[in-house]
mmCIF file of C-alpha atoms in Angstrom:
data_model
loop_
_atom_site.group_PDB
_atom_site.id
_atom_site.type_symbol
_atom_site.label_atom_id
_atom_site.label_comp_id
_atom_site.label_asym_id
_atom_site.label_seq_id
_atom_site.Cartn_x
_atom_site.Cartn_y
_atom_site.Cartn_z
ATOM 1 C CA MET A 1 97.684 58.669 37.366
ATOM 2 C CA SER A 2 98.576 60.898 40.311
ATOM 3 C CA VAL A 3 97.596 64.563 40.333
ATOM 4 C CA ASN A 4 101.227 65.716 40.200
ATOM 5 C CA ILE A 5 102.077 63.571 37.181
ATOM 6 C CA ARG A 6 98.956 64.748 35.347
ATOM 7 C CA SER A 7 99.726 68.402 36.120
ATOM 8 C CA GLU A 8 103.290 67.979 34.897
ATOM 9 C CA ARG A 9 102.096 66.490 31.618
ATOM 10 C CA LEU A 10 99.512 69.226 31.132
ATOM 11 C CA ALA A 11 102.098 71.914 31.889
ATOM 12 C CA LYS A 12 104.443 70.332 29.340
ATOM 13 C CA TYR A 13 101.665 70.265 26.733
ATOM 14 C CA PHE A 14 100.776 73.897 27.457
ATOM 15 C CA GLY A 15 104.418 74.898 27.034
ATOM 16 C CA ALA A 16 104.636 72.998 23.750
ATOM 17 C CA VAL A 17 101.665 74.951 22.358
ATOM 18 C CA ILE A 18 103.093 78.246 23.610
ATOM 19 C CA HIS A 19 106.437 77.609 21.918
ATOM 20 C CA GLY A 20 104.885 76.396 18.668
ATOM 21 C CA LYS A 21 105.974 72.775 19.078
ATOM 22 C CA GLN A 22 102.402 71.467 19.258
ATOM 23 C CA GLU A 23 99.654 72.490 16.837
ATOM 24 C CA ILE A 24 95.932 72.453 17.588
ATOM 25 C CA GLN A 25 94.524 70.432 14.720
ATOM 26 C CA ASP A 26 91.121 69.378 16.043
ATOM 27 C CA SER A 27 88.809 69.574 19.048
ATOM 28 C CA THR A 28 90.600 66.697 20.791
ATOM 29 C CA HIS A 29 93.833 68.668 20.846
ATOM 30 C CA PHE A 30 91.959 71.775 21.952
ATOM 31 C CA LYS A 31 90.314 69.890 24.823
ATOM 32 C CA ARG A 32 93.738 69.051 26.144
ATOM 33 C CA PHE A 33 94.915 72.632 25.707
ATOM 34 C CA ILE A 34 91.920 73.898 27.711
ATOM 35 C CA GLU A 35 92.586 71.321 30.425
ATOM 36 C CA ALA A 36 96.223 72.429 30.518
ATOM 37 C CA THR A 37 95.158 76.074 30.772
ATOM 38 C CA LEU A 38 92.634 75.496 33.545
ATOM 39 C CA ASP A 39 95.195 73.479 35.482
ATOM 40 C CA GLN A 40 97.368 76.591 35.859
ATOM 41 C CA SER A 41 96.842 78.313 39.210
ATOM 42 C CA ASP A 42 97.579 81.901 38.126
ATOM 43 C CA PRO A 43 95.323 83.134 35.279
ATOM 44 C CA SER A 44 97.242 86.404 34.904
ATOM 45 C CA ILE A 45 100.501 84.559 34.156
ATOM 46 C CA VAL A 46 98.716 82.234 31.731
ATOM 47 C CA VAL A 47 97.173 85.162 29.858
ATOM 48 C CA GLN A 48 100.525 86.909 29.564
ATOM 49 C CA ARG A 49 102.122 83.762 28.142
ATOM 50 C CA ILE A 50 99.299 83.350 25.621
ATOM 51 C CA ILE A 51 99.361 87.003 24.544
ATOM 52 C CA SER A 52 103.126 86.868 24.010
ATOM 53 C CA SER A 53 102.872 83.778 21.789
ATOM 54 C CA GLN A 54 101.539 83.945 18.232
ATOM 55 C CA SER A 55 101.355 80.150 18.244
ATOM 56 C CA ALA A 56 99.064 80.165 21.283
ATOM 57 C CA LEU A 57 96.842 82.895 19.827
ATOM 58 C CA LYS A 58 96.523 80.927 16.595
ATOM 59 C CA ALA A 59 95.727 77.796 18.602
ATOM 60 C CA LEU A 60 92.932 79.644 20.394
ATOM 61 C CA GLN A 61 91.581 81.090 17.159
ATOM 62 C CA ILE A 62 91.356 77.645 15.577
ATOM 63 C CA GLY A 63 90.472 75.627 18.650
ATOM 64 C CA LEU A 64 87.558 77.783 19.793
ATOM 65 C CA ARG A 65 85.858 77.091 16.472
ATOM 66 C CA SER A 66 86.842 73.443 16.137
ATOM 67 C CA ASN A 67 83.651 72.265 17.829
ATOM 68 C CA LEU A 68 80.576 74.490 18.105
ATOM 69 C CA THR A 69 78.149 71.988 19.604
ATOM 70 C CA PRO A 70 76.351 72.864 22.870
ATOM 71 C CA VAL A 71 77.986 69.858 24.541
ATOM 72 C CA PHE A 72 81.475 71.154 23.776
ATOM 73 C CA ILE A 73 80.558 74.726 24.706
ATOM 74 C CA ASN A 74 79.229 73.555 28.080
ATOM 75 C CA GLY A 75 82.120 71.222 28.756
ATOM 76 C CA TYR A 76 85.085 73.252 27.581
ATOM 77 C CA THR A 77 84.562 76.618 25.873
ATOM 78 C CA ALA A 78 82.496 78.133 28.685
ATOM 79 C CA LYS A 79 85.006 77.004 31.301
ATOM 80 C CA LEU A 80 87.832 78.662 29.388
ATOM 81 C CA ILE A 81 85.866 81.916 29.175
ATOM 82 C CA GLN A 82 85.112 81.784 32.898
ATOM 83 C CA TYR A 83 88.827 81.332 33.543
ATOM 84 C CA LEU A 84 89.355 84.792 32.044
ATOM 85 C CA LYS A 85 86.983 86.412 34.577
ATOM 86 C CA ASN A 86 89.795 86.663 37.106
ATOM 87 C CA ARG A 87 90.146 90.271 38.264
ATOM 88 C CA GLU A 88 93.926 90.252 37.874
ATOM 89 C CA VAL A 89 93.532 89.439 34.177
ATOM 90 C CA LYS A 90 91.554 92.626 33.623
ATOM 91 C CA LEU A 91 94.257 94.697 35.297
ATOM 92 C CA LEU A 92 96.954 93.536 32.875
ATOM 93 C CA CYS A 93 98.145 96.335 30.588
ATOM 94 C CA ASN A 94 95.142 98.469 31.559
ATOM 95 C CA GLY A 95 92.739 95.857 30.198
ATOM 96 C CA GLN A 96 94.307 95.603 26.745
ATOM 97 C CA PHE A 97 95.308 91.943 27.101
ATOM 98 C CA LEU A 98 91.765 90.945 28.023
ATOM 99 C CA GLU A 99 90.408 93.090 25.206
ATOM 100 C CA GLN A 100 92.632 91.273 22.714
ATOM 101 C CA LEU A 101 91.386 87.880 23.896
ATOM 102 C CA LEU A 102 87.755 89.011 23.818
ATOM 103 C CA LEU A 103 88.125 90.104 20.206
ATOM 104 C CA LEU A 104 89.731 86.777 19.364
ATOM 105 C CA ILE A 105 86.775 84.942 20.915
ATOM 106 C CA VAL A 106 84.046 86.960 19.228
ATOM 107 C CA GLU A 107 85.550 87.520 15.775
ATOM 108 C CA PRO A 108 84.763 85.890 13.451
ATOM 109 C CA ARG A 109 81.229 85.435 14.772
ATOM 110 C CA THR A 110 80.918 81.667 14.311
ATOM 111 C CA LEU A 111 81.496 80.832 17.979
ATOM 112 C CA TRP A 112 79.431 83.796 19.126
ATOM 113 C CA GLY A 113 76.523 82.704 16.941
ATOM 114 C CA ALA A 114 76.722 79.125 18.218
ATOM 115 C CA PHE A 115 76.766 80.401 21.806
ATOM 116 C CA LEU A 116 73.650 82.510 21.236
ATOM 117 C CA GLU A 117 71.845 79.683 19.453
ATOM 118 C CA ALA A 118 72.584 77.289 22.306
ATOM 119 C CA PHE A 119 71.209 79.898 24.712
ATOM 120 C CA ARG A 120 68.081 80.413 22.613
ATOM 121 C CA THR A 121 67.365 76.687 22.445
ATOM 122 C CA ARG A 122 67.942 76.257 26.218
ATOM 123 C CA LYS A 123 70.936 73.962 25.764
ATOM 124 C CA LEU A 124 73.370 75.912 27.938
ATOM 125 C CA GLU A 125 74.065 74.866 31.507
ATOM 126 C CA ASP A 126 74.094 77.499 34.245
ATOM 127 C CA HIS A 127 77.864 77.960 34.262
ATOM 128 C CA ALA A 128 77.834 78.404 30.477
ATOM 129 C CA ILE A 129 75.052 81.000 30.723
ATOM 130 C CA GLN A 130 77.154 82.881 33.277
ATOM 131 C CA ALA A 131 80.124 82.724 30.902
ATOM 132 C CA LEU A 132 77.995 84.085 28.048
ATOM 133 C CA CYS A 133 76.646 86.883 30.257
ATOM 134 C CA TRP A 134 80.109 87.892 31.420
ATOM 135 C CA LEU A 135 81.421 87.840 27.853
ATOM 136 C CA MET A 136 78.481 89.926 26.634
ATOM 137 C CA ALA A 137 78.852 92.487 29.427
ATOM 138 C CA GLU A 138 82.560 92.855 28.692
ATOM 139 C CA LEU A 139 81.936 93.240 24.956
ATOM 140 C CA LEU A 140 79.364 95.951 25.640
ATOM 141 C CA SER A 141 81.972 97.880 27.618
ATOM 142 C CA LEU A 142 84.575 97.858 24.835
ATOM 143 C CA PRO A 143 85.309 101.228 23.205
ATOM 144 C CA PRO A 144 83.810 101.924 19.738
ATOM 145 C CA SER A 145 87.306 101.819 18.226
ATOM 146 C CA CYS A 146 87.283 98.023 18.651
ATOM 147 C CA GLY A 147 84.593 97.740 15.996
ATOM 148 C CA VAL A 148 82.564 95.185 17.957
ATOM 149 C CA ASP A 149 78.888 95.910 18.545
ATOM 150 C CA VAL A 150 76.753 93.226 20.180
ATOM 151 C CA SER A 151 73.957 95.583 21.241
ATOM 152 C CA ALA A 152 71.329 93.872 19.094
ATOM 153 C CA ASP A 153 72.322 90.442 20.403
ATOM 154 C CA ALA A 154 72.272 91.722 23.981
ATOM 155 C CA GLN A 155 68.780 93.126 23.507
ATOM 156 C CA THR A 156 67.628 89.800 22.076
ATOM 157 C CA VAL A 157 69.022 87.948 25.088
ATOM 158 C CA LEU A 158 67.326 90.375 27.485
ATOM 159 C CA ASN A 159 64.018 90.140 25.622
ATOM 160 C CA ASP A 160 64.174 86.370 26.010
ATOM 161 C CA GLY A 161 63.451 86.917 29.710
ATOM 162 C CA SER A 162 65.095 83.735 30.956
ATOM 163 C CA LEU A 163 67.973 85.585 32.633
ATOM 164 C CA PHE A 164 65.654 87.464 34.984
ATOM 165 C CA SER A 165 63.513 84.412 35.736
ATOM 166 C CA SER A 166 66.468 82.113 36.407
ATOM 167 C CA PRO A 167 66.597 80.418 39.827
ATOM 168 C CA SER A 168 70.289 81.397 39.989
ATOM 169 C CA VAL A 169 70.856 84.784 41.620
ATOM 170 C CA ASP A 170 74.198 85.101 39.808
ATOM 171 C CA ILE A 171 72.493 84.739 36.435
ATOM 172 C CA ARG A 172 69.760 87.218 37.374
ATOM 173 C CA ASN A 173 72.335 89.773 38.490
ATOM 174 C CA SER A 174 74.313 89.172 35.294
ATOM 175 C CA GLY A 175 71.166 90.035 33.378
ATOM 176 C CA HIS A 176 70.887 93.330 35.243
ATOM 177 C CA LYS A 177 74.523 94.100 34.454
ATOM 178 C CA ILE A 178 73.950 93.475 30.738
ATOM 179 C CA LYS A 179 70.852 95.673 30.823
ATOM 180 C CA TYR A 180 72.757 98.479 32.520
ATOM 181 C CA ARG A 181 75.720 98.367 30.148
ATOM 182 C CA LEU A 182 73.415 98.201 27.143
ATOM 183 C CA GLU A 183 71.614 101.319 28.373
ATOM 184 C CA MET A 184 74.939 103.070 28.828
ATOM 185 C CA LYS A 185 76.071 102.075 25.353
ATOM 186 C CA THR A 186 72.880 103.115 23.583
ATOM 187 C CA SER A 187 72.552 106.415 25.461
ATOM 188 C CA ALA A 188 74.701 109.494 25.282
ATOM 189 C CA ALA A 189 76.328 108.584 28.596
ATOM 190 C CA THR A 190 80.020 107.839 28.674
ATOM 191 C CA TYR A 191 80.761 104.470 30.169
ATOM 192 C CA GLN A 192 83.886 104.212 32.273
ATOM 193 C CA HIS A 193 85.744 100.959 31.692
ATOM 194 C CA SER A 194 85.819 100.171 35.384
ATOM 195 C CA GLU A 195 84.075 97.904 37.820
ATOM 196 C CA ILE A 196 83.620 100.836 40.220
ATOM 197 C CA THR A 197 80.494 102.445 38.802
ATOM 198 C CA ALA A 198 76.955 102.828 40.052
ATOM 199 C CA GLY A 199 74.330 100.592 38.492
ATOM 200 C CA GLY A 200 74.033 97.106 37.068
ATOM 201 C CA ARG A 201 75.109 94.951 40.005
ATOM 202 C CA HIS A 202 71.596 93.690 40.757
ATOM 203 C CA ASP A 203 67.942 94.652 40.380
ATOM 204 C CA ASN A 204 68.174 97.487 42.918
ATOM 205 C CA ASP A 205 71.384 99.195 41.775
ATOM 206 C CA PHE A 206 71.004 102.385 39.738
ATOM 207 C CA GLY A 207 73.120 105.331 38.741
ATOM 208 C CA ASP A 208 70.433 107.637 40.153
ATOM 209 C CA PHE A 209 70.229 106.826 43.858
ATOM 210 C CA ARG A 210 66.633 108.075 44.018
ATOM 211 C CA LEU A 211 65.562 105.040 41.992
ATOM 212 C CA THR A 212 67.004 102.717 44.642
ATOM 213 C CA ALA A 213 64.412 101.175 46.942
ATOM 214 C CA ILE A 214 65.251 101.638 50.614
ATOM 215 C CA PHE A 215 64.359 98.066 51.474
ATOM 216 C CA PRO A 216 66.738 95.599 49.812
ATOM 217 C CA THR A 217 65.691 92.982 47.300
ATOM 218 C CA ALA A 218 66.535 89.307 47.580
ATOM 219 C CA ASP A 219 69.000 89.546 44.677
ATOM 220 C CA GLU A 220 70.712 92.507 46.305
ATOM 221 C CA MET A 221 71.258 90.583 49.521
ATOM 222 C CA GLU A 222 72.789 87.696 47.575
ATOM 223 C CA CYS A 223 75.005 89.916 45.401
ATOM 224 C CA LYS A 224 78.722 89.427 46.068
ATOM 225 C CA GLU A 225 80.008 92.519 44.257
ATOM 226 C CA LYS A 226 81.224 95.520 46.216
ATOM 227 C CA PRO A 227 78.748 98.419 46.496
ATOM 228 C CA PHE A 228 79.478 101.751 44.851
ATOM 229 C CA TYR A 229 80.749 104.740 46.826
ATOM 230 C CA ARG A 230 82.358 107.965 45.730
ATOM 231 C CA ARG A 231 85.653 108.901 47.297
ATOM 232 C CA ALA A 232 85.963 112.312 48.919
ATOM 233 C CA GLU A 233 88.454 113.405 46.259
ATOM 234 C CA ASP A 234 86.001 112.421 43.498
ATOM 235 C CA ILE A 235 83.353 114.686 45.015
ATOM 236 C CA ALA A 236 85.902 117.478 45.471
ATOM 237 C CA GLN A 237 86.773 117.290 41.764
ATOM 238 C CA MET A 238 83.150 117.746 40.678
ATOM 239 C CA PHE A 239 81.945 121.062 39.322
ATOM 240 C CA SER A 240 80.703 123.330 42.088
ATOM 241 C CA GLY A 241 77.090 122.913 40.981
ATOM 242 C CA GLN A 242 77.340 119.115 41.227
ATOM 243 C CA ARG A 243 79.085 118.714 44.560
ATOM 244 C CA ILE A 244 75.991 118.975 46.743
ATOM 245 C CA ALA A 245 74.181 116.369 44.642
ATOM 246 C CA GLY A 246 77.259 114.133 44.712
ATOM 247 C CA TYR A 247 77.560 114.488 48.472
ATOM 248 C CA ILE A 248 73.875 113.626 49.039
ATOM 249 C CA ASP A 249 74.208 110.645 46.690
ATOM 250 C CA ASN A 250 77.176 109.381 48.682
ATOM 251 C CA GLN A 251 75.507 109.919 52.050
ATOM 252 C CA PHE A 252 72.484 107.926 50.903
ATOM 253 C CA ARG A 253 74.638 105.031 49.714
ATOM 254 C CA LEU A 254 76.835 105.014 52.825
ATOM 255 C CA LEU A 255 73.938 105.169 55.287
ATOM 256 C CA ARG A 256 71.962 102.559 53.394
ATOM 257 C CA GLU A 257 74.964 100.234 53.293
ATOM 258 C CA ASP A 258 75.303 100.620 57.080
ATOM 259 C CA MET A 259 71.710 99.413 57.323
ATOM 260 C CA LEU A 260 72.301 96.531 54.905
ATOM 261 C CA SER A 261 75.459 95.439 56.704
ATOM 262 C CA GLU A 262 73.557 95.218 59.966
ATOM 263 C CA LEU A 263 70.687 93.479 58.203
ATOM 264 C CA ARG A 264 72.997 90.854 56.679
ATOM 265 C CA ASP A 265 74.496 90.099 60.079
ATOM 266 C CA GLU A 266 71.082 89.808 61.719
ATOM 267 C CA PHE A 267 69.821 87.587 58.919
ATOM 268 C CA GLN A 268 72.779 85.236 59.358
ATOM 269 C CA VAL A 269 72.079 85.106 63.094
ATOM 270 C CA ALA A 270 68.401 84.388 62.438
ATOM 271 C CA ARG A 271 69.345 81.560 60.058
ATOM 272 C CA GLY A 272 71.813 80.139 62.561
ATOM 273 C CA THR A 273 74.846 80.577 60.296
ATOM 274 C CA LYS A 274 76.378 83.145 62.654
ATOM 275 C CA LYS A 275 76.540 83.255 66.422
ATOM 276 C CA GLY A 276 74.325 85.757 68.168
ATOM 277 C CA ARG A 277 71.049 86.232 69.970
ATOM 278 C CA ARG A 278 68.195 85.002 67.797
ATOM 279 C CA SER A 279 64.705 86.424 67.764
ATOM 280 C CA ALA A 280 62.151 84.097 69.319
ATOM 281 C CA PHE A 281 59.606 84.897 66.598
ATOM 282 C CA HIS A 282 59.918 82.450 63.723
ATOM 283 C CA LEU A 283 56.957 81.321 61.621
ATOM 284 C CA ARG A 284 57.257 78.032 59.729
ATOM 285 C CA ASN A 285 55.193 76.373 56.996
ATOM 286 C CA LEU A 286 53.231 79.436 55.945
ATOM 287 C CA PHE A 287 49.890 79.353 54.142
ATOM 288 C CA LEU A 288 48.373 82.299 52.301
ATOM 289 C CA THR A 289 44.877 83.172 53.545
ATOM 290 C CA HIS A 290 43.991 86.449 51.830
ATOM 291 C CA ILE A 291 45.226 89.727 50.362
ATOM 292 C CA ARG A 292 44.101 93.133 51.582
ATOM 293 C CA CYS A 293 44.485 96.570 50.042
ATOM 294 C CA THR A 294 41.848 98.606 51.908
ATOM 295 C CA SER A 295 41.579 99.919 55.448
ATOM 296 C CA GLY A 296 38.342 100.648 57.276
ATOM 297 C CA THR A 297 36.132 101.611 54.363
ATOM 298 C CA PRO A 298 36.610 100.088 50.897
ATOM 299 C CA SER A 299 37.268 103.563 49.471
ATOM 300 C CA ARG A 300 40.426 104.017 51.520
ATOM 301 C CA LEU A 301 43.355 102.318 49.821
ATOM 302 C CA ARG A 302 46.479 101.182 51.616
ATOM 303 C CA PRO A 303 49.619 99.270 50.639
ATOM 304 C CA TYR A 304 49.012 95.612 49.883
ATOM 305 C CA THR A 305 49.237 93.290 52.860
ATOM 306 C CA ILE A 306 49.007 89.527 52.748
ATOM 307 C CA GLY A 307 47.597 87.349 55.481
ATOM 308 C CA VAL A 308 49.429 84.155 56.398
ATOM 309 C CA THR A 309 48.896 81.395 58.900
ATOM 310 C CA ALA A 310 51.653 79.159 60.217
ATOM 311 C CA GLN A 311 51.846 75.570 61.379
ATOM 312 C CA SER A 312 54.557 76.576 63.840
ATOM 313 C CA GLY A 313 55.437 79.789 65.647
ATOM 314 C CA LEU A 314 52.081 81.015 66.955
ATOM 315 C CA GLY A 315 51.670 78.531 69.794
ATOM 316 C CA LYS A 316 51.090 81.262 72.380
ATOM 317 C CA LEU A 317 47.930 82.349 70.581
ATOM 318 C CA GLN A 318 46.644 78.978 69.468
ATOM 319 C CA ASN A 319 46.397 77.755 73.057
ATOM 320 C CA LEU A 320 44.190 80.685 74.133
ATOM 321 C CA SER A 321 40.508 81.419 73.658
ATOM 322 C CA GLU A 322 39.513 84.352 71.460
ATOM 323 C CA ASP A 323 38.858 86.699 74.398
ATOM 324 C CA ARG A 324 42.110 85.792 76.109
ATOM 325 C CA ARG A 325 43.983 86.208 72.822
ATOM 326 C CA LYS A 326 42.663 89.739 72.454
ATOM 327 C CA GLU A 327 43.544 90.584 76.043
ATOM 328 C CA PHE A 328 47.029 89.097 75.651
ATOM 329 C CA LEU A 329 47.691 91.030 72.438
ATOM 330 C CA LYS A 330 46.506 94.323 73.921
ATOM 331 C CA THR A 331 48.656 93.953 77.032
ATOM 332 C CA THR A 332 51.713 92.589 75.184
ATOM 333 C CA PRO A 333 52.472 94.942 72.269
ATOM 334 C CA GLN A 334 55.992 93.499 71.935
ATOM 335 C CA PHE A 335 54.545 90.170 70.790
ATOM 336 C CA ILE A 336 54.266 90.326 66.993
ATOM 337 C CA LYS A 337 55.349 93.941 67.167
ATOM 338 C CA HIS A 338 53.831 96.388 64.701
ATOM 339 C CA ARG A 339 56.200 97.288 61.828
ATOM 340 C CA ALA A 340 58.732 94.683 62.931
ATOM 341 C CA PHE A 341 60.987 93.838 60.000
ATOM 342 C CA GLY A 342 61.669 90.354 58.704
ATOM 343 C CA CYS A 343 61.991 88.250 55.598
ATOM 344 C CA LEU A 344 60.240 85.409 53.866
ATOM 345 C CA VAL A 345 62.667 82.590 53.121
ATOM 346 C CA ARG A 346 62.577 79.143 51.593
ATOM 347 C CA ASP A 347 65.522 76.928 52.467
ATOM 348 C CA THR A 348 68.490 79.281 51.962
ATOM 349 C CA GLU A 349 66.722 81.508 49.425
ATOM 350 C CA ILE A 350 65.417 84.926 50.416
ATOM 351 C CA VAL A 351 61.978 85.371 48.870
ATOM 352 C CA ALA A 352 61.164 88.924 49.986
ATOM 353 C CA PHE A 353 61.423 91.340 52.879
ATOM 354 C CA ALA A 354 58.307 92.336 54.770
ATOM 355 C CA THR A 355 57.100 94.320 57.765
ATOM 356 C CA ILE A 356 54.415 93.134 60.163
ATOM 357 C CA ASP A 357 51.115 94.995 60.060
ATOM 358 C CA ARG A 358 49.797 94.170 63.535
ATOM 359 C CA ASP A 359 46.051 93.662 63.219
ATOM 360 C CA ILE A 360 44.513 92.315 66.427
ATOM 361 C CA ASP A 361 41.274 91.291 64.709
ATOM 362 C CA GLU A 362 43.252 89.066 62.336
ATOM 363 C CA LEU A 363 45.425 87.659 65.116
ATOM 364 C CA VAL A 364 42.463 86.591 67.252
ATOM 365 C CA SER A 365 40.864 84.723 64.358
ATOM 366 C CA ASP A 366 41.087 80.961 64.168
ATOM 367 C CA PRO A 367 43.682 80.142 63.031
ATOM 368 C CA PRO A 368 45.641 83.325 63.915
ATOM 369 C CA THR A 369 46.565 85.331 60.823
ATOM 370 C CA VAL A 370 49.660 87.520 60.594
ATOM 371 C CA MET A 371 49.469 90.410 58.125
ATOM 372 C CA LEU A 372 52.672 91.137 56.214
ATOM 373 C CA ARG A 373 53.346 94.234 54.143
ATOM 374 C CA ILE A 374 55.703 93.608 51.233
ATOM 375 C CA THR A 375 57.238 96.583 49.460
ATOM 376 C CA GLY A 376 57.579 96.424 45.690
ATOM 377 C CA GLU A 377 55.611 94.801 42.903
ATOM 378 C CA GLU A 378 58.100 92.080 41.995
ATOM 379 C CA PRO A 379 58.739 90.950 45.619
ATOM 380 C CA LEU A 380 54.971 90.812 46.137
ATOM 381 C CA LYS A 381 54.490 88.683 43.022
ATOM 382 C CA LYS A 382 57.285 86.355 44.064
ATOM 383 C CA SER A 383 55.886 86.012 47.587
ATOM 384 C CA LEU A 384 52.414 85.137 46.316
ATOM 385 C CA LEU A 385 53.865 82.610 43.881
ATOM 386 C CA TYR A 386 56.008 80.897 46.515
ATOM 387 C CA LEU A 387 53.204 80.800 49.073
ATOM 388 C CA LYS A 388 50.970 79.226 46.438
ATOM 389 C CA LEU A 389 53.482 76.647 45.205
ATOM 390 C CA TYR A 390 55.347 75.709 48.384
ATOM 391 C CA HIS A 391 54.369 74.905 51.945
ATOM 392 C CA ASP A 392 57.817 75.286 53.501
ATOM 393 C CA VAL A 393 58.118 79.079 53.300
ATOM 394 C CA GLU A 394 59.162 80.684 56.592
ATOM 395 C CA PHE A 395 59.113 84.169 58.079
ATOM 396 C CA LEU A 396 62.134 85.234 60.114
ATOM 397 C CA LEU A 397 62.095 88.313 62.296
ATOM 398 C CA VAL A 398 65.258 90.401 61.978
ATOM 399 C CA ASP A 399 66.254 92.764 64.781
ATOM 400 C CA THR A 400 67.760 95.462 62.557
ATOM 401 C CA ALA A 401 66.408 98.889 63.530
ATOM 402 C CA ILE A 402 65.044 99.736 60.090
ATOM 403 C CA PHE A 403 62.883 102.465 61.635
ATOM 404 C CA ALA A 404 66.051 104.361 62.592
ATOM 405 C CA TYR A 405 67.352 104.435 59.013
ATOM 406 C CA GLU A 406 64.230 104.694 56.871
ATOM 407 C CA PRO A 407 63.104 108.272 57.723
ATOM 408 C CA ILE A 408 66.576 109.701 57.082
ATOM 409 C CA LEU A 409 67.021 107.801 53.825
ATOM 410 C CA ARG A 410 63.648 109.032 52.601
ATOM 411 C CA CYS A 411 64.654 112.620 53.304
ATOM 412 C CA LEU A 412 67.871 112.465 51.287
#
């Protein structure tokens, strides 16, 4: 059957359900209705047609609960929910159309309970987990007048821990969004039903900018959502006592995003996905040698640094004797430059960002050891884990002038 003929038949079936000429009697009928829905290219038009049809709403109410097995949820229900994620759908009637469909999905709680049970028993595929996370985040943002409270379920899902340990950055960031919206719902704060708010996009996005780490996290670099800024008119409308704080908040976010934009470009150049001049310093196949947290005397603590050796990338040193290595390093400070910024990567995944702590004594050892300083507890844990488990971790030097941004950001 050609694609055009199939699409025509699905469109005809969808129209029959909309106009009440076709009833959804079992999961087989509902499968076809979902296929017909997903085949439509404009979700906003589809949603408007469903909302305007009592027959279609009844079909959804019955069909969504016709089969509650994990297999059906993965194959059909989750895909239908993801179809509703389209931004244009949320804009319809100031979000009321989406709200109506969300209530239809979650009440009565039979489907919701089956979804949570499938999540608890690890029977959901990644796309279904993302659908559940999106649905949960949207339900948490509904006003109290809707009478839907999934706070306890959201806390249970967060306590499970699997969202934050998922290999999928989208799932991890969805977990942070749920956590943020749950905090907003359970606190006295008023949540604005808008995507343009500070906090919840990833593990380094907070309403209070002072909680934001200057160096980005791996999840932040992979996040596809737009960052938060305040418009000038929003700051102007603040109370006089809040304007200075609002202005400083905005300056921090704007300056930091300038740094991140440059960093993203340089990272793409370093990975070869974007044209540009690449840094010659690239360490491959890293091995962890030791961890250091003291300097000089054992009583003097310093930030954790990890020592790594590389099978490739230190050829200039490996071909020299120890004395000539030391002489070369002293006369060539640009080679393995102190405080140069880079990132640990594995395949296309960013593991952590790090700065080089140039220690000549370590570099003249055999084999040469490069000391890396990793900011943050979680990035450090992840780096140690990856260096222990894998032998294909790399270190890429990025030419972004972090030193030009960091002092100013710390002062704000």
